[in-house]
């Protein structure tokens, strides 16, 4: 998907895009939920973005996916978009947008645990980040009511599904693979919306909800991803993943500013702990390490594995 990145001037513009867009994605979901149901919103979002990418692949005459790649794309799409981002939209019925962003900001921490389970050496600073992040989640959960705990019970598995799907992704070049993932995830979300009875409810179309959906498709799922691809190619890993501990702060502040979400002591303490945990983990993992690959964890819509070139002998 790296080839679809637009031509940015330097790194300032794509850096601002990733910080601001991914920091306001949760706010846009909240506005979108005022016009439609959560699984329906997510289904339309990813089906639309997937069709746009598929059309781009057709225009570029990209090769068709093999049977194996189609199956993998389907599995990855269900994990990333159906269970991951679909869970985010579902959870925002119970918790506010800022808290949702903080729970999903723990994605790099679950990535550390997955790598550890697969035998990768884990540094002490990374373990410190994991424990700080878990403490932040505990503080946030302590300030939630019964409905909020339901949202937290949805968000933590959603974050873990995103990590698993990201590591199963084949990271092949071009846009047909990501398009197939979004189409598969959107299709499963549509079926889930029917089973949940969302299509039977009375639609509540509003201009705000329509604009939020357009923002999620164009900016959240397409433009910000292209900006992130540019950063991974032209900036250091620490700079490219800096949005992972800046975007949650933007999400909390934008929720408080535009939705009057309360900045309680629990929210402020949880924000501080999770931001510190994620920044510690990402900055530690950005240092050179042995091995042919390095994982760049971060925002749920950007976590990918980058392969380092093997030195020629």
Short mmCIF file of C-alpha atoms in Angstrom, two decimals:
data_model
loop_
_atom_site.label_atom_id
_atom_site.label_comp_id
_atom_site.label_asym_id
_atom_site.label_seq_id
_atom_site.Cartn_x
_atom_site.Cartn_y
_atom_site.Cartn_z
CA UNK A 1 0.00 0.00 0.00
CA UNK A 2 3.04 2.22 0.17
CA UNK A 3 2.67 3.10 -3.50
CA UNK A 4 -0.58 4.99 -2.95
CA UNK A 5 1.00 7.57 -0.65
CA UNK A 6 0.64 11.06 -2.05
CA UNK A 7 3.68 13.25 -2.56
CA UNK A 8 4.09 15.16 0.69
CA UNK A 9 6.62 17.90 1.24
CA UNK A 10 8.93 16.62 3.97
CA UNK A 11 7.42 15.13 7.11
CA UNK A 12 5.62 18.07 8.76
CA UNK A 13 2.37 17.71 6.79
CA UNK A 14 1.97 13.92 7.10
CA UNK A 15 2.94 14.15 10.77
CA UNK A 16 0.20 16.72 11.39
CA UNK A 17 -2.26 14.57 9.44
CA UNK A 18 -1.62 11.46 11.52
CA UNK A 19 -1.76 13.38 14.80
CA UNK A 20 -4.96 15.29 14.06
CA UNK A 21 -6.92 12.81 11.95
CA UNK A 22 -6.35 9.78 14.13
CA UNK A 23 -6.85 11.96 17.20
CA UNK A 24 -10.32 13.00 15.98
CA UNK A 25 -11.45 9.65 14.52
CA UNK A 26 -13.21 8.71 17.74
CA UNK A 27 -14.97 12.07 17.82
CA UNK A 28 -16.21 11.47 14.26
CA UNK A 29 -17.51 8.02 15.26
CA UNK A 30 -19.45 9.63 18.09
CA UNK A 31 -21.09 12.08 15.67
CA UNK A 32 -21.75 9.27 13.20
CA UNK A 33 -23.57 7.27 15.87
CA UNK A 34 -26.09 10.09 16.17
CA UNK A 35 -27.38 9.20 12.71
CA UNK A 36 -27.05 5.43 12.53
CA UNK A 37 -26.27 2.29 14.48
CA UNK A 38 -22.64 1.34 15.26
CA UNK A 39 -22.23 -1.80 13.13
CA UNK A 40 -24.09 -0.21 10.23
CA UNK A 41 -21.84 2.86 10.42
CA UNK A 42 -18.69 0.72 10.43
CA UNK A 43 -19.98 -1.50 7.63
CA UNK A 44 -20.71 1.43 5.31
CA UNK A 45 -17.38 3.02 6.20
CA UNK A 46 -15.21 0.04 5.30
CA UNK A 47 -17.26 -1.15 2.34
CA UNK A 48 -16.99 2.34 0.82
CA UNK A 49 -13.25 2.65 1.51
CA UNK A 50 -12.66 -0.89 0.24
CA UNK A 51 -14.53 -0.25 -3.00
CA UNK A 52 -12.53 2.94 -3.59
CA UNK A 53 -9.25 1.07 -3.09
CA UNK A 54 -10.43 -1.81 -5.27
CA UNK A 55 -11.29 0.63 -8.03
CA UNK A 56 -7.79 2.10 -7.73
CA UNK A 57 -6.30 -1.40 -7.99
CA UNK A 58 -8.34 -2.05 -11.13
CA UNK A 59 -7.21 1.23 -12.65
CA UNK A 60 -3.58 0.32 -11.97
CA UNK A 61 -4.12 -3.19 -13.35
CA UNK A 62 -2.81 -4.79 -10.17
CA UNK A 63 -2.76 -8.61 -10.30
CA UNK A 64 -5.66 -10.55 -8.81
CA UNK A 65 -5.29 -12.12 -5.40
CA UNK A 66 -4.44 -15.79 -5.18
CA UNK A 67 -6.77 -18.13 -3.27
CA UNK A 68 -4.38 -18.16 -0.31
CA UNK A 69 -4.15 -14.37 -0.21
CA UNK A 70 -7.95 -14.02 -0.46
CA UNK A 71 -8.38 -16.29 2.54
CA UNK A 72 -5.75 -14.45 4.52
CA UNK A 73 -7.25 -11.08 3.57
CA UNK A 74 -10.66 -12.27 4.76
CA UNK A 75 -9.29 -13.41 8.13
CA UNK A 76 -7.25 -10.23 8.61
CA UNK A 77 -10.20 -8.04 7.55
CA UNK A 78 -12.49 -9.69 10.09
CA UNK A 79 -9.94 -9.23 12.89
CA UNK A 80 -9.00 -5.65 12.01
CA UNK A 81 -12.22 -4.09 10.81
CA UNK A 82 -15.09 -6.29 12.01
CA UNK A 83 -13.87 -7.10 15.51
CA UNK A 84 -11.35 -4.27 15.94
CA UNK A 85 -12.93 -1.09 14.60
CA UNK A 86 -16.44 -2.52 14.73
CA UNK A 87 -15.87 -3.08 18.42
CA UNK A 88 -14.76 0.55 18.79
CA UNK A 89 -18.01 1.86 17.31
CA UNK A 90 -20.05 -0.57 19.42
CA UNK A 91 -18.22 0.43 22.60
CA UNK A 92 -18.82 4.15 22.03
CA UNK A 93 -22.45 3.49 22.89
CA UNK A 94 -21.28 2.90 26.47
CA UNK A 95 -18.15 5.04 26.95
CA UNK A 96 -17.20 8.46 25.65
CA UNK A 97 -14.87 9.00 22.71
CA UNK A 98 -11.84 10.05 24.76
CA UNK A 99 -11.98 6.99 26.99
CA UNK A 100 -12.40 4.79 23.91
CA UNK A 101 -9.26 6.29 22.38
CA UNK A 102 -7.29 5.63 25.57
CA UNK A 103 -8.31 1.98 25.70
CA UNK A 104 -7.34 1.52 22.04
CA UNK A 105 -4.05 3.34 22.64
CA UNK A 106 -2.93 0.20 24.51
CA UNK A 107 -2.47 -1.62 21.16
CA UNK A 108 1.36 -1.33 21.29
CA UNK A 109 1.34 -2.91 24.75
CA UNK A 110 -0.58 -5.97 23.58
CA UNK A 111 1.85 -6.15 20.68
CA UNK A 112 4.72 -6.46 23.15
CA UNK A 113 2.96 -9.36 24.88
CA UNK A 114 2.31 -11.09 21.55
CA UNK A 115 5.95 -10.76 20.53
CA UNK A 116 7.04 -12.06 23.92
CA UNK A 117 4.76 -15.08 23.56
CA UNK A 118 6.36 -15.76 20.18
CA UNK A 119 9.86 -15.81 21.72
CA UNK A 120 11.07 -12.28 20.99
CA UNK A 121 13.36 -10.83 23.69
CA UNK A 122 11.56 -8.12 25.67
CA UNK A 123 13.44 -5.24 27.24
CA UNK A 124 12.88 -4.04 30.76
CA UNK A 125 11.55 -0.68 29.56
CA UNK A 126 8.96 -2.47 27.45
CA UNK A 127 7.74 -4.43 30.48
CA UNK A 128 7.59 -1.16 32.40
CA UNK A 129 5.42 0.27 29.63
CA UNK A 130 3.09 -2.73 29.76
CA UNK A 131 2.61 -2.43 33.52
CA UNK A 132 2.09 1.32 33.32
CA UNK A 133 -0.50 0.80 30.59
CA UNK A 134 -2.35 -1.82 32.60
CA UNK A 135 -2.35 0.56 35.57
CA UNK A 136 -3.83 3.26 33.33
CA UNK A 137 -6.56 0.87 32.16
CA UNK A 138 -7.33 -0.02 35.79
CA UNK A 139 -7.61 3.66 36.74
CA UNK A 140 -9.93 4.36 33.81
CA UNK A 141 -12.08 1.33 34.60
CA UNK A 142 -12.40 2.40 38.24
CA UNK A 143 -14.10 5.60 37.13
CA UNK A 144 -16.64 3.84 34.87
CA UNK A 145 -20.16 2.81 35.75
CA UNK A 146 -21.77 -0.48 34.82
CA UNK A 147 -22.37 0.64 31.23
CA UNK A 148 -18.80 1.88 30.99
CA UNK A 149 -17.46 -1.46 32.12
CA UNK A 150 -19.45 -3.06 29.32
CA UNK A 151 -17.68 -0.74 26.89
CA UNK A 152 -14.31 -1.62 28.40
CA UNK A 153 -15.13 -5.33 28.06
CA UNK A 154 -15.67 -4.70 24.33
CA UNK A 155 -12.62 -2.48 23.80
CA UNK A 156 -9.90 -4.67 25.28
CA UNK A 157 -10.70 -7.68 23.02
CA UNK A 158 -11.05 -5.25 20.10
CA UNK A 159 -7.52 -3.96 20.71
CA UNK A 160 -6.19 -7.51 20.96
CA UNK A 161 -7.94 -8.52 17.73
CA UNK A 162 -6.32 -5.55 15.99
CA UNK A 163 -2.89 -6.66 17.18
CA UNK A 164 -3.47 -10.24 16.02
CA UNK A 165 -4.84 -9.16 12.64
CA UNK A 166 -1.93 -6.81 12.08
CA UNK A 167 0.59 -9.57 12.70
CA UNK A 168 -1.24 -11.97 10.38
CA UNK A 169 -1.28 -9.42 7.55
CA UNK A 170 1.01 -10.40 4.66
CA UNK A 171 1.95 -6.73 4.09
CA UNK A 172 2.07 -7.24 0.34
CA UNK A 173 2.56 -4.20 -1.94
CA UNK A 174 -0.32 -2.57 -3.77
CA UNK A 175 -3.84 -1.76 -2.63
CA UNK A 176 -5.81 -4.83 -3.67
CA UNK A 177 -4.94 -6.69 -0.44
CA UNK A 178 -6.04 -3.88 1.91
CA UNK A 179 -9.13 -3.36 -0.27
CA UNK A 180 -10.06 -7.03 0.11
CA UNK A 181 -9.55 -6.78 3.87
CA UNK A 182 -11.87 -3.79 4.15
CA UNK A 183 -14.49 -5.40 1.93
CA UNK A 184 -14.41 -8.61 3.97
CA UNK A 185 -14.58 -6.74 7.26
CA UNK A 186 -17.38 -4.50 6.00
CA UNK A 187 -19.38 -7.47 4.71
CA UNK A 188 -19.15 -9.30 8.07
CA UNK A 189 -20.18 -6.10 9.84
CA UNK A 190 -23.22 -5.81 7.56
CA UNK A 191 -24.28 -9.37 8.44
CA UNK A 192 -23.72 -8.65 12.13
CA UNK A 193 -25.81 -5.48 11.84
CA UNK A 194 -28.68 -7.51 10.35
CA UNK A 195 -28.43 -10.14 13.10
CA UNK A 196 -28.36 -7.41 15.73
CA UNK A 197 -31.50 -5.90 14.23
CA UNK A 198 -29.94 -2.56 13.34
CA UNK A 199 -31.56 -2.37 9.92
CA UNK A 200 -34.99 -2.75 11.52
CA UNK A 201 -34.53 0.41 13.58
CA UNK A 202 -35.72 3.76 12.31
CA UNK A 203 -32.86 5.58 10.50
CA UNK A 204 -31.88 8.99 11.88
CA UNK A 205 -30.02 10.66 9.00
CA UNK A 206 -28.46 14.01 9.83
CA UNK A 207 -25.97 16.25 8.08
CA UNK A 208 -23.57 15.81 10.97
CA UNK A 209 -23.69 12.02 10.75
CA UNK A 210 -23.20 12.12 6.99
CA UNK A 211 -20.19 14.40 7.26
CA UNK A 212 -18.76 12.22 10.02
CA UNK A 213 -19.04 9.14 7.79
CA UNK A 214 -17.35 10.96 4.90
CA UNK A 215 -14.58 12.07 7.26
CA UNK A 216 -14.04 8.50 8.47
CA UNK A 217 -13.81 7.16 4.92
CA UNK A 218 -11.71 9.86 3.24
CA UNK A 219 -9.53 11.07 6.09
CA UNK A 220 -9.54 8.27 8.66
CA UNK A 221 -9.28 5.26 6.32
CA UNK A 222 -7.48 6.67 3.26
CA UNK A 223 -5.60 9.97 3.70
CA UNK A 224 -4.15 9.34 7.16
CA UNK A 225 -3.01 5.88 6.12
CA UNK A 226 -1.21 7.35 3.10
CA UNK A 227 0.44 9.95 5.35
CA UNK A 228 1.56 7.24 7.74
CA UNK A 229 3.06 5.24 4.86
CA UNK A 230 5.02 8.32 3.84
CA UNK A 231 6.35 8.72 7.38
CA UNK A 232 7.47 5.10 7.65
CA UNK A 233 9.46 5.58 4.44
CA UNK A 234 10.98 9.01 5.16
CA UNK A 235 11.10 9.46 8.95
CA UNK A 236 12.56 7.67 11.93
CA UNK A 237 10.39 5.02 13.61
CA UNK A 238 10.13 7.18 16.75
CA UNK A 239 8.76 10.11 14.72
CA UNK A 240 6.52 7.96 12.54
CA UNK A 241 4.84 6.40 15.57
CA UNK A 242 4.70 9.56 17.68
CA UNK A 243 0.97 9.93 16.97
CA UNK A 244 0.37 6.82 19.12
CA UNK A 245 0.92 8.84 22.31
CA UNK A 246 -0.20 12.23 20.95
CA UNK A 247 -3.47 11.23 19.26
CA UNK A 248 -5.05 9.93 22.51
CA UNK A 249 -4.45 13.32 24.13
CA UNK A 250 -6.06 15.03 21.13
CA UNK A 251 -8.98 12.60 21.36
CA UNK A 252 -9.55 13.37 25.05
CA UNK A 253 -9.31 17.13 24.53
CA UNK A 254 -11.54 17.15 21.42
CA UNK A 255 -14.15 15.07 23.26
CA UNK A 256 -14.12 17.54 26.13
CA UNK A 257 -14.28 20.53 23.77
CA UNK A 258 -16.94 19.39 21.29
CA UNK A 259 -18.95 16.84 23.29
CA UNK A 260 -18.57 18.19 26.84
CA UNK A 261 -17.04 14.90 27.97
CA UNK A 262 -15.89 15.32 31.59
CA UNK A 263 -12.20 15.48 32.42
CA UNK A 264 -12.46 13.61 35.70
CA UNK A 265 -9.43 12.82 37.90
CA UNK A 266 -9.65 9.20 36.69
CA UNK A 267 -9.56 10.28 33.04
CA UNK A 268 -6.61 12.61 33.60
CA UNK A 269 -4.66 10.02 35.60
CA UNK A 270 -5.45 7.25 33.12
CA UNK A 271 -4.43 9.49 30.23
CA UNK A 272 -1.09 10.28 31.86
CA UNK A 273 -0.33 6.64 32.63
CA UNK A 274 -1.29 5.28 29.21
CA UNK A 275 0.52 8.04 27.28
CA UNK A 276 3.64 7.45 29.38
CA UNK A 277 3.35 3.68 28.86
CA UNK A 278 2.92 3.91 25.09
CA UNK A 279 5.70 6.48 24.65
CA UNK A 280 8.08 4.36 26.75
CA UNK A 281 7.27 1.24 24.72
CA UNK A 282 7.49 2.89 21.31
CA UNK A 283 10.69 4.80 21.99
CA UNK A 284 12.29 1.64 23.37
CA UNK A 285 11.26 -0.45 20.36
CA UNK A 286 12.46 2.24 17.95
CA UNK A 287 16.05 1.50 18.92
CA UNK A 288 17.93 -0.85 16.60
CA UNK A 289 17.51 -4.50 17.51
CA UNK A 290 18.79 -7.75 16.13
CA UNK A 291 16.69 -9.58 13.58
CA UNK A 292 15.38 -9.01 10.08
CA UNK A 293 12.10 -7.37 11.06
CA UNK A 294 10.84 -4.64 13.33
CA UNK A 295 7.23 -4.05 14.26
CA UNK A 296 5.94 -0.51 14.24
CA UNK A 297 2.94 -0.56 16.58
CA UNK A 298 0.66 2.38 17.06
CA UNK A 299 -2.80 3.55 16.04
CA UNK A 300 -5.21 0.69 15.28
CA UNK A 301 -5.45 1.76 11.66
CA UNK A 302 -1.73 1.87 11.04
CA UNK A 303 0.09 -0.93 12.81
CA UNK A 304 2.14 -2.81 10.25
CA UNK A 305 5.42 -4.74 10.12
CA UNK A 306 8.26 -3.19 8.17
CA UNK A 307 11.01 -5.41 6.82
CA UNK A 308 14.59 -4.18 7.00
CA UNK A 309 16.72 -4.85 3.94
CA UNK A 310 19.21 -7.65 4.40
CA UNK A 311 22.78 -6.33 4.03
CA UNK A 312 24.49 -7.66 0.92
CA UNK A 313 27.48 -9.87 1.49
#
